[in-house]
Steps between C-alpha positions, in 0.01 A plus 500: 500500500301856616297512762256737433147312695537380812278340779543483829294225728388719873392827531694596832739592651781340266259492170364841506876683559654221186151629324608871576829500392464308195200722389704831556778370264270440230449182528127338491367328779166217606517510828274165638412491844193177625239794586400825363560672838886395499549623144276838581740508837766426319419776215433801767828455689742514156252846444585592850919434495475676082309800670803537785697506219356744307508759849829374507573641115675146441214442225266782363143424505481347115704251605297388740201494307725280243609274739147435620405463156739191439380305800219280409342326791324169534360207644569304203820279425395509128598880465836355533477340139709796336793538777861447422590466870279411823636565863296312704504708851310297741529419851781348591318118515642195297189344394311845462812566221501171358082520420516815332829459360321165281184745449769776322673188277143396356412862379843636353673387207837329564704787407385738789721506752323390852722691817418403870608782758511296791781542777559153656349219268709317267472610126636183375171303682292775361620490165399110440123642554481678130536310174778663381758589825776611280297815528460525831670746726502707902505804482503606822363899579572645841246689706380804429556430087485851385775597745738198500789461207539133529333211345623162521559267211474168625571196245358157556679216379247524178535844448675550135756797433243664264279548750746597774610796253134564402382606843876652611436744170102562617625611886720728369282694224219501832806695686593205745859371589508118412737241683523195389440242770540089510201322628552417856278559838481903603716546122741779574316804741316361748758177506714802666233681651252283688784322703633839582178596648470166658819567713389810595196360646754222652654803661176655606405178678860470637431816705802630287391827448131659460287514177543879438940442576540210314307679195713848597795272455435395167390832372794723635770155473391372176331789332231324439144737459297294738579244778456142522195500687370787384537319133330153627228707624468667189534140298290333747582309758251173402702536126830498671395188675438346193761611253789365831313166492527474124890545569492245748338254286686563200819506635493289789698650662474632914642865391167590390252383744261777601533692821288336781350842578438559146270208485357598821422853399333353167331260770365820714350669156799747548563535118630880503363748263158354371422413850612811710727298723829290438872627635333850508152633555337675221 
């Protein structure tokens, strides 16, 4: 099957990039958010990243104006009547998913494929939510969306080959790099990466080196473009917390209980970034 008319459920961070890039590569997009000030938010920054791209000559100024064009935006599930494929992008929150998930299953027909993009919950338990779960999927974007190659295909034990091969064929006509992922806590990336970051905090609280060497290490050892730390502050420290906790649930298993001073920073308010203070001061 083509997917040509998407929808994607949230209007932030996550929905408005999937929103962006799908709408650049032709592809039309209802973007539903629960107010009209999250959609019009969600609207102004995709105008705001198309017009850095336009300075940036990536995109001439038509093509943003097309782009623009193909995103409608809404309050209303029922604009989602027409779609061939619906992300659902909300915050990372089980029962949050599983509500609109149901609200998505009444209003499209059984053939439209219904994707979730969360990082840590299980597709498989997601899945038994819609009607028909052969035709449900993860696909898992990674922050910022318009920057970042790699989606995630995540298969629940419901999820039919059709559908797999469906959504691997949409991520790469949108221009994304598709990897094809079991269901299991973390799925592939952040199974690797959280824990990594974990142990650096480990080391932190250790007194085995400071915040700026430990992330100096990793940068000039590893090659990696941003340290540990850096990267949880970036993440967020409170969503670190949570995504380590999922891991230790799942897997029970002691190799990925959170760092003590992780949970203590999340229990100070110290959440990096968004709050101006976590391993570094912003």
């Amino acid at each position: 099957m083509a997917i040509q008319n998407i929808g994607v459920i949230g209007a932030g961070t996550m929905g408005n990039g999937i929103a962006q890039v799908c709408a650049l590569s032709g592809v039309n997009v209802v973007m539903v958010d629960i107010t009209a000030e999250a959609v019009e938010r969600g609207i102004k920054t995709v105008s705001g990243s198309l017009d850095r791209m336009v300075k940036k000559e990536k995109i001439s100024e038509a093509d943003k104006t097309a782009a623009l064009a193909r995103i409608k935006a809404t309050t209303a599930y029922a604009d989602l009547a027409a779609t061939d494929l619906v992300i659902e992008a909300a915050t990372e929150n089980e029962g949050l998913k599983l509500r609109i998930l149901k609200e998505i299953d009444s209003i499209v027909p059984a053939t439209t494929v219904i994707a979730t993009n969360t990082s840590s919950i299980s597709i498989t338990k997601l899945a038994a939510a819609v009607s028909t779960p052969s035709r449900f999927i993860g696909m898992h974007f990674f922050n910022p969306v318009p920057l970042m190659a790699l989606v995630e295909l995540i298969r629940g034990l419901q999820t039919s080959d059709e559908t797999v091969a469906a959504v691997q064929a949409f991520a790469s006509a949108i221009g994304k790099t598709p990897i094809a992922v079991k269901n299991s806590p973390g799925f592939v990336v952040n199974r690797l990466l959280c824990p990594m970051i974990n142990e650096a905090i480990f080391a932190l609280q250790e007194g085995l080196a400071s915040a700026a060497d430990i992330d100096e290490g990793m940068k000039l050892g590893c090659n990696h473009p941003i340290g540990p730390l850096a990267l949880a502050d970036l993440i967020g420290l409170d969503t670190m917390l949570a995504v380590m906790e999922v891991f230790y649930d799942g897997f029970n298993d002691p190799k990925y209980r959170p760092a003590p001073l992780l949970r203590e920073m999340v229990d100070a308010g110290y959440l990096g970034r968004k709050t101006g203070q976590g391993f570094y001061t912003y």
